[in-house]
Amino acid sequence: MCIIVDNDRLGRFLSDSTDDDSAPIRTWLDRGWGIVVYATEERFRKEVARSARHRLAEYVRAGKARHIPIEEFGDDVRELRASGRLRSNDPHVLALARASGARLLYTGDGDLMDDFRDKALIDNPRGKVYSGASNRSLLTRSACQT
């Protein structure tokens, strides 16, 4: 299964000392059961520390993370932004999910959670949200489509 880690959680997720909510995801990745998909758009570069980007590069080298170029879903970002349907200010996360096939999102942003679970925005299969360690049952061994 693929997971997208929203920028609001990415720094803590990739830090040297993981928190209780991120630990199950790191264990899941370390066991080879999942893959993080990500894109490096402008907010990523501003919000994620250099040390965290280094850990992400380690995940890429180990086959535990995949970069999806913004060119593959930039048009969808613009369409989502213009649609007026979104509650969140994160059309890039939704477009990344649609382009990559990732249907699991780690975030603490309530509006983004609502958008990600919206059948009209993410479907076939529907999006699921990991908001903390209590959601560890969402971390399965199912195949990643990317």
Short mmCIF file of N, CA and C in Angstrom, two decimals:
data_model
loop_
_atom_site.label_atom_id
_atom_site.label_comp_id
_atom_site.label_asym_id
_atom_site.label_seq_id
_atom_site.Cartn_x
_atom_site.Cartn_y
_atom_site.Cartn_z
N MET A 1 0.84 -1.17 0.00
CA MET A 1 0.00 0.00 0.00
C MET A 1 0.89 1.23 0.00
N CYS A 2 0.42 2.25 -0.64
CA CYS A 2 1.13 3.54 -0.68
C CYS A 2 0.49 4.52 0.30
N ILE A 3 1.31 5.36 0.87
CA ILE A 3 0.83 6.40 1.77
C ILE A 3 1.41 7.74 1.34
N ILE A 4 0.62 8.77 1.50
CA ILE A 4 1.07 10.14 1.33
C ILE A 4 1.16 10.73 2.73
N VAL A 5 2.25 11.37 3.03
CA VAL A 5 2.41 12.04 4.32
C VAL A 5 2.31 13.53 4.05
N ASP A 6 1.26 14.16 4.58
CA ASP A 6 1.05 15.58 4.38
C ASP A 6 2.19 16.38 4.99
N ASN A 7 2.46 17.54 4.42
CA ASN A 7 3.55 18.39 4.91
C ASN A 7 3.41 18.71 6.40
N ASP A 8 2.16 18.75 6.93
CA ASP A 8 2.00 19.07 8.35
C ASP A 8 2.52 17.96 9.26
N ARG A 9 2.78 16.78 8.73
CA ARG A 9 3.30 15.65 9.50
C ARG A 9 4.67 15.17 9.00
N LEU A 10 5.07 15.60 7.83
CA LEU A 10 6.26 15.06 7.20
C LEU A 10 7.54 15.33 7.99
N GLY A 11 7.71 16.52 8.51
CA GLY A 11 8.91 16.85 9.27
C GLY A 11 9.08 15.96 10.48
N ARG A 12 8.01 15.76 11.24
CA ARG A 12 8.08 14.89 12.42
C ARG A 12 8.26 13.43 12.01
N PHE A 13 7.59 13.03 10.94
CA PHE A 13 7.69 11.66 10.45
C PHE A 13 9.12 11.32 10.04
N LEU A 14 9.82 12.27 9.43
CA LEU A 14 11.17 12.02 8.94
C LEU A 14 12.27 12.44 9.92
N SER A 15 11.89 12.96 11.08
CA SER A 15 12.91 13.42 12.03
C SER A 15 13.68 12.23 12.62
N ASP A 16 14.80 12.53 13.26
CA ASP A 16 15.61 11.48 13.86
C ASP A 16 14.89 10.75 14.98
N SER A 17 14.12 11.47 15.76
CA SER A 17 13.34 10.84 16.84
C SER A 17 11.87 10.89 16.45
N THR A 18 11.32 9.74 16.20
CA THR A 18 9.94 9.65 15.76
C THR A 18 8.98 9.78 16.93
N ASP A 19 7.78 10.28 16.68
CA ASP A 19 6.77 10.39 17.73
C ASP A 19 5.89 9.13 17.72
N ASP A 20 5.01 9.02 18.71
CA ASP A 20 4.17 7.83 18.85
C ASP A 20 3.26 7.60 17.64
N ASP A 21 2.81 8.68 17.00
CA ASP A 21 1.92 8.53 15.86
C ASP A 21 2.65 8.11 14.59
N SER A 22 3.88 8.57 14.42
CA SER A 22 4.66 8.23 13.23
C SER A 22 5.34 6.87 13.32
N ALA A 23 5.60 6.41 14.53
CA ALA A 23 6.35 5.17 14.72
C ALA A 23 5.74 3.98 13.98
N PRO A 24 4.42 3.77 14.03
CA PRO A 24 3.87 2.62 13.30
C PRO A 24 4.10 2.69 11.78
N ILE A 25 4.11 3.89 11.23
CA ILE A 25 4.35 4.02 9.79
C ILE A 25 5.81 3.70 9.49
N ARG A 26 6.72 4.21 10.31
CA ARG A 26 8.14 3.92 10.09
C ARG A 26 8.41 2.42 10.18
N THR A 27 7.79 1.75 11.15
CA THR A 27 7.95 0.30 11.29
C THR A 27 7.39 -0.41 10.06
N TRP A 28 6.24 0.02 9.61
CA TRP A 28 5.57 -0.55 8.43
C TRP A 28 6.47 -0.42 7.19
N LEU A 29 7.08 0.74 7.02
CA LEU A 29 8.01 0.95 5.90
C LEU A 29 9.26 0.09 6.06
N ASP A 30 9.81 0.05 7.26
CA ASP A 30 11.03 -0.70 7.50
C ASP A 30 10.84 -2.19 7.23
N ARG A 31 9.64 -2.68 7.44
CA ARG A 31 9.34 -4.09 7.17
C ARG A 31 9.09 -4.35 5.69
N GLY A 32 9.05 -3.28 4.88
CA GLY A 32 8.84 -3.44 3.45
C GLY A 32 7.40 -3.63 3.05
N TRP A 33 6.47 -3.21 3.91
CA TRP A 33 5.05 -3.42 3.64
C TRP A 33 4.39 -2.24 2.96
N GLY A 34 5.06 -1.11 2.87
CA GLY A 34 4.45 0.07 2.28
C GLY A 34 5.47 0.97 1.61
N ILE A 35 4.95 1.97 0.91
CA ILE A 35 5.78 2.92 0.19
C ILE A 35 5.19 4.32 0.39
N VAL A 36 6.05 5.29 0.64
CA VAL A 36 5.64 6.68 0.71
C VAL A 36 5.73 7.25 -0.70
N VAL A 37 4.67 7.88 -1.17
CA VAL A 37 4.74 8.61 -2.44
C VAL A 37 4.73 10.09 -2.11
N TYR A 38 5.51 10.86 -2.88
CA TYR A 38 5.63 12.28 -2.58
C TYR A 38 5.96 13.06 -3.84
N ALA A 39 5.75 14.34 -3.76
CA ALA A 39 6.14 15.28 -4.81
C ALA A 39 6.85 16.43 -4.13
N THR A 40 7.78 17.04 -4.82
CA THR A 40 8.56 18.12 -4.21
C THR A 40 8.15 19.46 -4.80
N GLU A 41 6.94 19.85 -4.52
CA GLU A 41 6.49 21.16 -4.96
C GLU A 41 7.00 22.23 -4.00
N GLU A 42 6.72 23.47 -4.27
CA GLU A 42 7.27 24.61 -3.53
C GLU A 42 7.10 24.49 -2.01
N ARG A 43 5.91 24.14 -1.52
CA ARG A 43 5.68 24.07 -0.08
C ARG A 43 6.56 23.00 0.57
N PHE A 44 6.81 21.91 -0.14
CA PHE A 44 7.67 20.86 0.38
C PHE A 44 9.05 21.42 0.70
N ARG A 45 9.63 22.12 -0.25
CA ARG A 45 10.98 22.65 -0.06
C ARG A 45 11.03 23.67 1.07
N LYS A 46 9.97 24.42 1.28
CA LYS A 46 9.95 25.42 2.34
C LYS A 46 9.70 24.81 3.71
N GLU A 47 8.86 23.78 3.78
CA GLU A 47 8.39 23.27 5.06
C GLU A 47 9.19 22.10 5.61
N VAL A 48 9.95 21.43 4.78
CA VAL A 48 10.64 20.23 5.23
C VAL A 48 12.14 20.51 5.39
N ALA A 49 12.65 20.25 6.55
CA ALA A 49 14.06 20.53 6.87
C ALA A 49 15.00 19.67 6.03
N ARG A 50 16.20 20.16 5.87
CA ARG A 50 17.21 19.45 5.07
C ARG A 50 17.45 18.04 5.61
N SER A 51 17.53 17.87 6.93
CA SER A 51 17.77 16.54 7.51
C SER A 51 16.62 15.59 7.17
N ALA A 52 15.40 16.10 7.15
CA ALA A 52 14.25 15.27 6.80
C ALA A 52 14.31 14.87 5.32
N ARG A 53 14.74 15.79 4.47
CA ARG A 53 14.88 15.45 3.04
C ARG A 53 15.94 14.37 2.85
N HIS A 54 16.97 14.40 3.69
CA HIS A 54 18.02 13.37 3.63
C HIS A 54 17.44 11.99 3.96
N ARG A 55 16.63 11.91 5.01
CA ARG A 55 16.00 10.63 5.38
C ARG A 55 15.07 10.16 4.26
N LEU A 56 14.35 11.07 3.64
CA LEU A 56 13.48 10.70 2.54
C LEU A 56 14.31 10.13 1.38
N ALA A 57 15.46 10.73 1.12
CA ALA A 57 16.34 10.21 0.08
C ALA A 57 16.81 8.79 0.42
N GLU A 58 17.03 8.52 1.70
CA GLU A 58 17.40 7.17 2.13
C GLU A 58 16.26 6.19 1.83
N TYR A 59 15.03 6.61 2.09
CA TYR A 59 13.87 5.77 1.78
C TYR A 59 13.78 5.50 0.28
N VAL A 60 14.07 6.50 -0.53
CA VAL A 60 14.04 6.32 -1.99
C VAL A 60 15.07 5.27 -2.39
N ARG A 61 16.29 5.41 -1.90
CA ARG A 61 17.35 4.45 -2.23
C ARG A 61 17.00 3.03 -1.80
N ALA A 62 16.25 2.90 -0.71
CA ALA A 62 15.86 1.59 -0.19
C ALA A 62 14.58 1.06 -0.85
N GLY A 63 14.00 1.84 -1.77
CA GLY A 63 12.77 1.41 -2.43
C GLY A 63 11.52 1.57 -1.58
N LYS A 64 11.60 2.41 -0.54
CA LYS A 64 10.49 2.62 0.38
C LYS A 64 9.77 3.95 0.14
N ALA A 65 10.22 4.68 -0.86
CA ALA A 65 9.59 5.96 -1.22
C ALA A 65 9.74 6.16 -2.71
N ARG A 66 8.73 6.80 -3.31
CA ARG A 66 8.75 7.12 -4.74
C ARG A 66 8.35 8.56 -4.95
N HIS A 67 9.15 9.22 -5.76
CA HIS A 67 8.85 10.59 -6.15
C HIS A 67 7.95 10.55 -7.38
N ILE A 68 6.87 11.33 -7.34
CA ILE A 68 5.99 11.49 -8.49
C ILE A 68 6.19 12.92 -8.99
N PRO A 69 6.71 13.09 -10.20
CA PRO A 69 6.96 14.44 -10.71
C PRO A 69 5.66 15.25 -10.84
N ILE A 70 5.73 16.51 -10.44
CA ILE A 70 4.57 17.40 -10.50
C ILE A 70 4.00 17.48 -11.91
N GLU A 71 4.82 17.27 -12.92
CA GLU A 71 4.35 17.32 -14.30
C GLU A 71 3.29 16.26 -14.58
N GLU A 72 3.30 15.19 -13.81
CA GLU A 72 2.32 14.12 -14.01
C GLU A 72 0.93 14.47 -13.49
N PHE A 73 0.83 15.48 -12.62
CA PHE A 73 -0.48 15.80 -12.07
C PHE A 73 -0.73 17.30 -11.91
N GLY A 74 0.11 18.13 -12.48
CA GLY A 74 -0.04 19.58 -12.37
C GLY A 74 -1.36 20.10 -12.92
N ASP A 75 -1.80 19.53 -14.05
CA ASP A 75 -3.09 19.96 -14.61
C ASP A 75 -4.23 19.65 -13.66
N ASP A 76 -4.17 18.49 -13.01
CA ASP A 76 -5.21 18.12 -12.06
C ASP A 76 -5.22 19.05 -10.85
N VAL A 77 -4.04 19.49 -10.41
CA VAL A 77 -3.95 20.45 -9.30
C VAL A 77 -4.72 21.72 -9.67
N ARG A 78 -4.45 22.23 -10.87
CA ARG A 78 -5.12 23.46 -11.31
C ARG A 78 -6.63 23.26 -11.44
N GLU A 79 -7.06 22.12 -11.95
CA GLU A 79 -8.50 21.84 -12.08
C GLU A 79 -9.16 21.75 -10.71
N LEU A 80 -8.53 21.06 -9.78
CA LEU A 80 -9.09 20.95 -8.43
C LEU A 80 -9.17 22.32 -7.77
N ARG A 81 -8.13 23.11 -7.90
CA ARG A 81 -8.11 24.45 -7.31
C ARG A 81 -9.25 25.31 -7.88
N ALA A 82 -9.48 25.21 -9.18
CA ALA A 82 -10.51 26.01 -9.84
C ALA A 82 -11.92 25.49 -9.61
N SER A 83 -12.06 24.25 -9.18
CA SER A 83 -13.37 23.62 -9.07
C SER A 83 -14.25 24.23 -7.98
N GLY A 84 -13.65 24.78 -6.94
CA GLY A 84 -14.44 25.32 -5.84
C GLY A 84 -15.02 24.26 -4.93
N ARG A 85 -14.67 23.00 -5.12
CA ARG A 85 -15.22 21.89 -4.34
C ARG A 85 -14.43 21.59 -3.08
N LEU A 86 -13.20 22.07 -3.01
CA LEU A 86 -12.32 21.69 -1.91
C LEU A 86 -12.57 22.50 -0.65
N ARG A 87 -12.49 21.82 0.48
CA ARG A 87 -12.54 22.49 1.78
C ARG A 87 -11.12 22.88 2.21
N SER A 88 -10.14 22.10 1.78
CA SER A 88 -8.75 22.33 2.18
C SER A 88 -8.04 23.22 1.16
N ASN A 89 -6.83 23.59 1.50
CA ASN A 89 -5.99 24.33 0.56
C ASN A 89 -4.88 23.43 0.03
N ASP A 90 -5.21 22.15 -0.17
CA ASP A 90 -4.22 21.15 -0.55
C ASP A 90 -4.59 20.38 -1.82
N PRO A 91 -4.88 21.07 -2.92
CA PRO A 91 -5.22 20.33 -4.14
C PRO A 91 -4.08 19.44 -4.62
N HIS A 92 -2.83 19.81 -4.29
CA HIS A 92 -1.68 19.00 -4.71
C HIS A 92 -1.68 17.62 -4.06
N VAL A 93 -2.17 17.52 -2.83
CA VAL A 93 -2.22 16.22 -2.15
C VAL A 93 -3.26 15.33 -2.82
N LEU A 94 -4.42 15.89 -3.13
CA LEU A 94 -5.47 15.11 -3.79
C LEU A 94 -5.05 14.69 -5.20
N ALA A 95 -4.43 15.60 -5.92
CA ALA A 95 -3.97 15.28 -7.27
C ALA A 95 -2.86 14.23 -7.23
N LEU A 96 -1.98 14.28 -6.23
CA LEU A 96 -0.94 13.28 -6.07
C LEU A 96 -1.56 11.91 -5.82
N ALA A 97 -2.57 11.87 -4.99
CA ALA A 97 -3.26 10.60 -4.72
C ALA A 97 -3.89 10.04 -5.99
N ARG A 98 -4.52 10.90 -6.75
CA ARG A 98 -5.16 10.46 -7.98
C ARG A 98 -4.14 9.99 -9.01
N ALA A 99 -3.00 10.66 -9.09
CA ALA A 99 -1.97 10.29 -10.07
C ALA A 99 -1.22 9.02 -9.67
N SER A 100 -1.01 8.84 -8.39
CA SER A 100 -0.18 7.72 -7.91
C SER A 100 -0.98 6.48 -7.57
N GLY A 101 -2.26 6.65 -7.28
CA GLY A 101 -3.06 5.52 -6.81
C GLY A 101 -3.01 5.35 -5.31
N ALA A 102 -2.26 6.20 -4.60
CA ALA A 102 -2.19 6.12 -3.14
C ALA A 102 -3.55 6.47 -2.55
N ARG A 103 -4.00 5.66 -1.64
CA ARG A 103 -5.31 5.88 -1.04
C ARG A 103 -5.26 5.95 0.48
N LEU A 104 -4.08 6.19 1.01
CA LEU A 104 -3.90 6.37 2.44
C LEU A 104 -3.12 7.66 2.65
N LEU A 105 -3.59 8.49 3.57
CA LEU A 105 -3.01 9.80 3.84
C LEU A 105 -2.76 9.94 5.33
N TYR A 106 -1.56 10.40 5.69
CA TYR A 106 -1.24 10.73 7.07
C TYR A 106 -1.26 12.24 7.20
N THR A 107 -2.22 12.74 7.97
CA THR A 107 -2.38 14.18 8.15
C THR A 107 -3.10 14.48 9.45
N GLY A 108 -3.01 15.72 9.86
CA GLY A 108 -3.77 16.21 11.00
C GLY A 108 -4.71 17.33 10.58
N ASP A 109 -4.77 17.62 9.29
CA ASP A 109 -5.58 18.71 8.73
C ASP A 109 -7.01 18.21 8.50
N GLY A 110 -7.94 18.71 9.31
CA GLY A 110 -9.33 18.26 9.24
C GLY A 110 -10.00 18.49 7.90
N ASP A 111 -9.75 19.64 7.29
CA ASP A 111 -10.34 19.91 5.98
C ASP A 111 -9.79 18.97 4.92
N LEU A 112 -8.49 18.69 4.98
CA LEU A 112 -7.89 17.76 4.03
C LEU A 112 -8.43 16.35 4.26
N MET A 113 -8.63 15.98 5.51
CA MET A 113 -9.23 14.67 5.81
C MET A 113 -10.59 14.55 5.13
N ASP A 114 -11.40 15.58 5.25
CA ASP A 114 -12.73 15.56 4.62
C ASP A 114 -12.62 15.44 3.10
N ASP A 115 -11.72 16.21 2.50
CA ASP A 115 -11.54 16.14 1.05
C ASP A 115 -11.06 14.75 0.62
N PHE A 116 -10.11 14.18 1.37
CA PHE A 116 -9.53 12.90 0.99
C PHE A 116 -10.56 11.77 1.07
N ARG A 117 -11.50 11.89 1.98
CA ARG A 117 -12.56 10.88 2.13
C ARG A 117 -13.75 11.12 1.21
N ASP A 118 -13.78 12.25 0.51
CA ASP A 118 -14.89 12.61 -0.36
C ASP A 118 -14.87 11.73 -1.62
N LYS A 119 -15.92 10.93 -1.79
CA LYS A 119 -16.01 10.00 -2.92
C LYS A 119 -15.92 10.71 -4.26
N ALA A 120 -16.38 11.93 -4.32
CA ALA A 120 -16.32 12.68 -5.58
C ALA A 120 -14.89 13.11 -5.93
N LEU A 121 -14.00 13.12 -4.94
CA LEU A 121 -12.63 13.55 -5.17
C LEU A 121 -11.64 12.39 -5.24
N ILE A 122 -11.79 11.42 -4.36
CA ILE A 122 -10.91 10.24 -4.31
C ILE A 122 -11.80 9.01 -4.28
N ASP A 123 -11.71 8.21 -5.33
CA ASP A 123 -12.57 7.03 -5.41
C ASP A 123 -11.86 5.90 -6.14
N ASN A 124 -12.37 4.74 -5.96
CA ASN A 124 -11.98 3.54 -6.70
C ASN A 124 -10.54 3.15 -6.47
N PRO A 125 -10.12 2.83 -5.29
CA PRO A 125 -10.88 2.80 -4.04
C PRO A 125 -10.89 4.16 -3.33
N ARG A 126 -11.75 4.24 -2.35
CA ARG A 126 -11.90 5.47 -1.57
C ARG A 126 -10.65 5.75 -0.75
N GLY A 127 -10.46 7.03 -0.41
CA GLY A 127 -9.34 7.43 0.41
C GLY A 127 -9.58 7.15 1.88
N LYS A 128 -8.51 6.79 2.58
CA LYS A 128 -8.55 6.55 4.02
C LYS A 128 -7.51 7.46 4.67
N VAL A 129 -7.77 7.82 5.91
CA VAL A 129 -6.89 8.76 6.61
C VAL A 129 -6.30 8.11 7.85
N TYR A 130 -4.98 8.17 7.94
CA TYR A 130 -4.25 7.77 9.13
C TYR A 130 -3.95 9.08 9.87
N SER A 131 -4.56 9.25 11.03
CA SER A 131 -4.34 10.49 11.77
C SER A 131 -3.50 10.27 13.02
N GLY A 132 -3.24 9.02 13.35
CA GLY A 132 -2.43 8.72 14.53
C GLY A 132 -2.30 7.23 14.74
N ALA A 133 -1.57 6.85 15.77
CA ALA A 133 -1.26 5.45 16.04
C ALA A 133 -2.50 4.58 16.20
N SER A 134 -3.61 5.18 16.61
CA SER A 134 -4.84 4.39 16.75
C SER A 134 -5.36 3.89 15.41
N ASN A 135 -4.83 4.42 14.30
CA ASN A 135 -5.23 3.99 12.96
C ASN A 135 -4.26 2.98 12.36
N ARG A 136 -3.40 2.39 13.15
CA ARG A 136 -2.37 1.48 12.61
C ARG A 136 -2.96 0.32 11.83
N SER A 137 -4.21 -0.04 12.06
CA SER A 137 -4.83 -1.14 11.32
C SER A 137 -4.96 -0.82 9.82
N LEU A 138 -4.84 0.45 9.45
CA LEU A 138 -4.89 0.84 8.03
C LEU A 138 -3.60 0.50 7.30
N LEU A 139 -2.54 0.22 8.03
CA LEU A 139 -1.24 -0.07 7.44
C LEU A 139 -1.19 -1.54 7.07
N THR A 140 -1.56 -1.85 5.84
CA THR A 140 -1.65 -3.23 5.40
C THR A 140 -0.55 -3.56 4.40
N ARG A 141 -0.50 -4.79 3.98
CA ARG A 141 0.49 -5.26 3.01
C ARG A 141 -0.03 -5.19 1.58
N SER A 142 -1.15 -4.60 1.33
CA SER A 142 -1.72 -4.60 -0.01
C SER A 142 -0.81 -3.87 -0.99
N ALA A 143 -0.95 -4.19 -2.25
CA ALA A 143 -0.06 -3.67 -3.31
C ALA A 143 -0.25 -2.18 -3.51
N CYS A 144 0.84 -1.56 -3.91
CA CYS A 144 0.85 -0.14 -4.25
C CYS A 144 0.75 -0.03 -5.77
N GLN A 145 -0.09 0.83 -6.26
CA GLN A 145 -0.33 0.92 -7.70
C GLN A 145 0.73 1.70 -8.48
N THR A 146 1.60 2.46 -7.80
CA THR A 146 2.55 3.28 -8.54
C THR A 146 3.68 2.46 -9.11
#
